Coordinates of C-alpha atoms and ligand atoms in Angstrom, one line a residue:
X1 CA 110.9 109.2 142.0
X2 CA 109.3 109.5 138.5
X3 CA 107.0 106.8 137.2
X4 CA 108.5 104.2 134.8
X5 CA 107.6 104.9 131.2
X6 CA 105.1 102.2 130.3
X7 CA 104.7 103.2 126.6
X8 CA 103.2 100.3 124.7
X9 CA 104.4 99.3 121.3
X10 CA 101.6 99.1 118.7
X11 CA 100.4 95.7 117.6
X12 CA 102.5 94.4 114.7
X13 CA 101.8 91.5 112.4
X14 CA 104.3 88.9 111.5
X15 CA 102.8 86.9 108.6
X16 CA 104.6 83.7 109.6
X17 CA 103.4 83.9 113.2
X18 CA 99.9 85.0 112.1
X19 CA 99.7 81.9 109.8
X20 CA 100.7 79.7 112.6
X21 CA 98.5 81.1 115.4
X22 CA 95.7 82.9 113.6
X23 CA 94.6 81.0 110.5
X24 CA 91.3 80.3 112.2
X25 CA 90.4 84.0 111.8
X26 CA 90.0 83.7 108.1
X27 CA 88.6 80.2 108.3
X28 CA 85.8 81.4 110.5
X29 CA 85.1 84.4 108.3
X30 CA 82.8 82.5 105.9
X31 CA 79.5 83.8 107.4
X32 CA 80.4 87.4 106.8
X33 CA 81.3 86.5 103.2
X34 CA 77.8 85.0 102.9
X35 CA 76.3 88.2 104.5
X36 CA 78.2 90.2 101.9
X37 CA 76.8 88.0 99.1
X38 CA 79.3 89.1 96.5
X39 CA 78.2 89.2 92.9
X40 CA 80.6 88.4 90.1
X41 CA 81.8 91.6 88.5
X42 CA 81.5 93.8 91.6
X43 CA 84.4 95.9 92.8
X44 CA 84.9 95.3 96.6
X45 CA 87.2 96.8 99.2
X46 CA 88.5 94.4 101.8
X47 CA 89.3 96.6 104.8
X48 CA 91.9 95.1 107.1
X49 CA 92.7 92.3 104.7
X50 CA 95.8 91.1 106.6
X51 CA 97.7 88.5 104.6
X52 CA 94.7 88.2 102.2
X53 CA 93.3 84.8 103.0
X54 CA 89.7 86.0 102.7
X55 CA 90.5 88.5 100.0
X56 CA 91.5 85.5 97.8
X57 CA 88.3 83.8 98.7
X58 CA 86.4 86.8 97.5
X59 CA 88.4 87.0 94.3
X60 CA 87.5 83.4 93.7
X61 CA 83.9 84.4 93.7
X62 CA 84.6 86.5 90.5
X63 CA 84.7 90.0 92.1
X64 CA 87.5 92.5 91.7
X65 CA 88.9 93.0 95.1
X66 CA 91.2 95.6 96.6
X67 CA 92.8 94.8 100.0
X68 CA 94.0 97.4 102.4
X69 CA 95.8 97.0 105.7
X70 CA 98.0 99.1 108.0
X71 CA 100.6 96.4 108.3
X72 CA 103.3 96.5 105.6
X73 CA 104.4 92.9 106.4
X74 CA 100.8 91.6 105.9
X75 CA 100.4 93.5 102.7
X76 CA 103.6 92.1 101.4
X77 CA 102.3 88.6 102.0
X78 CA 99.0 89.5 100.3
X79 CA 100.8 91.0 97.2
X80 CA 102.9 87.8 97.1
X81 CA 99.6 85.9 96.8
X82 CA 98.9 87.9 93.7
X83 CA 96.4 90.3 95.3
X84 CA 95.9 94.0 94.6
X85 CA 96.7 95.1 98.2
X86 CA 98.0 98.4 99.7
X87 CA 99.3 99.7 103.0
X88 CA 96.6 102.3 103.9
X89 CA 95.3 103.6 107.3
X90 CA 91.6 102.7 107.5
X91 CA 90.9 106.0 109.2
X92 CA 92.3 107.9 106.2
X93 CA 91.1 106.0 103.1
X94 CA 91.5 107.9 99.8
X95 CA 88.6 106.2 97.9
X96 CA 85.7 108.2 96.5
X97 CA 82.5 106.4 95.4
X98 CA 84.3 103.6 93.6
X99 CA 83.3 100.4 95.4
X100 CA 80.0 98.3 95.2
X101 CA 80.8 97.0 98.7
X102 CA 83.1 97.2 101.6
X103 CA 84.0 93.9 103.4
X104 CA 85.8 93.6 106.7
X105 CA 86.6 90.6 109.0
X106 CA 88.3 90.9 112.4
X107 CA 89.8 94.3 111.7
X108 CA 87.5 97.0 112.9
X109 CA 88.1 96.3 116.6
X110 CA 91.7 97.4 116.3
X111 CA 90.6 100.9 115.3
X112 CA 89.5 103.2 118.2
X113 CA 88.5 106.0 115.9
X114 CA 85.4 104.2 114.6
X115 CA 83.7 107.3 113.2
X116 CA 86.7 108.1 110.9
X117 CA 86.6 104.5 109.5
X118 CA 82.8 104.6 109.0
X119 CA 83.1 108.0 107.2
X120 CA 85.8 106.6 104.9
X121 CA 83.6 103.5 104.1
X122 CA 80.7 105.9 103.2
X123 CA 83.0 107.9 100.9
X124 CA 84.4 104.8 99.3
X125 CA 81.0 103.3 98.4
X126 CA 79.0 104.1 95.3
X127 CA 75.5 105.2 96.1
X128 CA 73.5 102.0 96.7
X129 CA 76.7 100.3 98.0
X130 CA 76.9 98.1 101.1
X131 CA 79.1 97.2 104.0
X132 CA 79.2 93.6 105.4
X133 CA 81.6 93.2 108.4
X134 CA 82.4 91.3 111.5
X135 CA 84.5 92.4 114.4
X136 CA 84.8 91.7 118.1
X137 CA 81.7 92.9 119.9
X138 CA 80.8 93.8 123.5
X139 CA 82.1 91.2 125.9
X140 CA 84.7 89.8 123.4
X141 CA 87.7 88.1 125.2
X142 CA 86.4 89.5 128.4
X143 CA 88.0 86.8 130.6
X144 CA 91.3 87.0 128.7
X145 CA 91.3 90.8 128.9
X146 CA 90.6 90.7 132.7
X147 CA 93.3 88.1 133.3
X148 CA 95.8 90.3 131.5
X149 CA 94.8 93.4 133.4
X150 CA 95.0 91.6 136.7
X151 CA 98.5 90.3 135.9
X152 CA 99.6 93.8 135.0
X153 CA 98.0 95.2 138.2
X154 CA 100.1 92.7 140.2
X155 CA 103.1 94.6 138.7
X156 CA 101.6 98.0 139.5
X157 CA 100.8 98.7 135.9
X158 CA 97.4 100.1 134.8
X159 CA 96.8 98.1 131.7
X160 CA 93.5 99.8 130.8
X161 CA 95.3 102.7 129.1
X162 CA 97.2 100.2 126.9
X163 CA 94.1 98.5 125.7
X164 CA 94.2 98.4 121.9
X165 CA 90.7 96.9 121.4
X166 CA 87.3 98.4 120.7
X167 CA 84.4 96.0 121.2
X168 CA 81.1 97.9 120.8
X169 CA 77.6 96.9 121.6
X170 CA 75.2 96.5 118.6
X171 CA 73.4 99.7 119.7
X172 CA 76.5 101.8 119.9
X173 CA 77.8 100.7 116.5
X174 CA 74.4 100.9 114.8
X175 CA 74.2 104.5 116.1
X176 CA 77.6 105.4 114.6
X177 CA 76.6 103.8 111.2
X178 CA 73.2 105.6 111.2
X179 CA 74.9 108.9 112.1
X180 CA 77.1 108.6 109.0
X181 CA 74.0 108.0 106.8
X182 CA 73.9 104.2 106.6
X183 CA 70.8 102.1 106.8
X184 CA 71.6 99.2 109.0
X185 CA 69.8 96.1 107.7
X186 CA 71.3 93.5 110.0
X187 CA 73.3 93.7 113.2
X188 CA 73.8 91.0 115.8
X189 CA 76.1 90.0 118.7
X190 CA 77.1 86.3 118.5
X191 CA 78.8 84.4 121.2
X192 CA 81.4 82.2 119.5
X193 CA 83.7 80.3 121.8
X194 CA 86.7 79.8 119.6
X195 CA 89.2 76.8 119.8
X196 CA 92.7 78.0 119.4
X197 CA 95.3 76.1 117.3
X198 CA 98.0 76.5 120.0
X199 CA 98.6 77.5 123.6
X200 CA 97.0 80.6 125.1
X201 CA 100.5 82.0 125.4
X202 CA 100.8 81.9 121.5
X203 CA 97.5 83.8 121.3
X204 CA 98.9 86.4 123.7
X205 CA 102.0 86.7 121.5
X206 CA 100.0 87.1 118.4
X207 CA 97.1 89.4 119.6
X208 CA 98.1 91.1 122.8
X209 CA 101.4 92.8 122.0
X210 CA 100.6 96.3 123.4
X211 CA 99.9 94.7 126.8
X212 CA 103.0 92.4 126.7
X213 CA 105.3 95.2 125.5
X214 CA 105.3 96.9 128.9
X215 CA 106.5 93.8 130.7
X216 CA 110.3 93.5 130.5
X217 CA 111.2 90.9 127.9
X218 CA 112.9 88.5 130.3
X219 CA 109.7 88.4 132.4
X220 CA 107.2 87.9 129.6
X221 CA 107.2 84.0 129.6
X222 CA 106.3 84.0 133.3
X223 CA 103.7 86.8 132.7
X224 CA 102.0 84.8 129.9
X225 CA 102.1 81.6 132.1
X226 CA 100.5 83.5 134.9
X227 CA 97.7 84.7 132.6
X228 CA 97.2 81.2 131.3
X229 CA 97.1 79.8 134.8
X230 CA 94.3 82.2 135.8
X231 CA 92.3 81.3 132.7
X232 CA 92.9 77.5 132.6
X233 CA 89.9 76.6 134.8
X234 CA 87.5 78.3 132.4
X235 CA 89.2 78.2 129.0
X236 CA 91.4 75.0 128.9
X237 CA 89.5 71.9 127.9
X238 CA 90.1 68.4 129.1
X239 CA 91.7 67.5 125.8
X240 CA 94.3 70.3 126.1
X241 CA 92.5 72.7 123.7
X242 CA 92.2 76.3 124.6
X243 CA 88.9 77.9 123.8
X244 CA 88.9 81.7 123.7
X245 CA 85.8 83.6 124.8
X246 CA 85.1 85.4 121.5
X247 CA 81.9 87.4 120.9
X248 CA 81.4 88.7 117.3
X249 CA 79.5 91.8 116.1
X250 CA 78.3 91.1 112.6
X251 CA 76.5 93.7 110.5
X252 CA 75.3 94.8 107.1
X253 CA 74.5 98.4 106.2
X254 CA 73.6 100.1 103.0
X255 CA 74.4 103.5 101.6
X256 CA 71.1 104.7 100.1
X257 CA 71.1 105.1 96.3
X258 CA 69.9 108.6 96.2
X259 CA 71.2 110.1 99.4
X260 CA 75.0 110.4 98.9
X261 CA 75.2 114.1 99.8
X262 CA 73.3 113.7 103.1
X263 CA 75.8 111.3 104.5
X264 CA 78.8 113.1 103.1
X265 CA 77.6 116.3 104.9
X266 CA 77.4 114.3 108.2
X267 CA 80.9 112.7 107.7
Ligands
LIG301 C1 89.1 89.0 117.7 O1 89.2 88.8 116.6 O2 88.0 88.9 118.4 C2 90.2 89.5 118.5 C3 91.4 89.7 117.9 C4 92.4 90.2 118.6 C5 92.3 90.5 119.9 C6 91.2 90.2 120.5 C7 90.1 89.7 119.8

């Protein structure tokens, strides 16, 4: 008998569901805005802008900001907020030396081809430009990921090949940035246990779609309850709040002012 076809669907972003279950992502993004240190008049690219909540915050600091995201639904929401935002694949960005800075919050961990994104950031930046970004880092949602994989294993599904997330160590990401020509001026891994606004099951719906998609629809509620039951002893607080085991990788890197060709040759 042939194996069932467990082809995952890619993650998709429903702006209404995102606003309900994931507003905290932008709310907790303030430290990376501070790391960026935007200066009024600068032209900044927000890579993976989603519905534009932080893009708006940057615009309010007096910069000209362009948002890009692979989700047409999220970009529609960003454009509805009055932003200059476009559906663009971050591994294939068209920009050439036109931005003073690239900003990114909670997007880079969705992109497995990190080198293609980094090469695109390099090309997009003017000489002397900078990147300030935060993403999931090594160990991010480790317990949640393990509970999902375990629940899939109980159904004879190998979830590791469905895994949509890339959570690098500081050393690994720093090496990629340096290989592209960047000078890394700051990189740190930060444990940030993160209270969720709703049940863990809502988080799974919002962020773990490729895993859920291989479970027959009728069985998904039971699947999510099973994952939640495994995690409750560690992640569910006495007051009923779920706290996700987030670990952030936050960094700032610079494109040297006089070395544009060296990096371009590497990219
Ligand atoms: C995060 O922002 O850390 C994250 C987002 C989606 C899935 C897992 C982690």
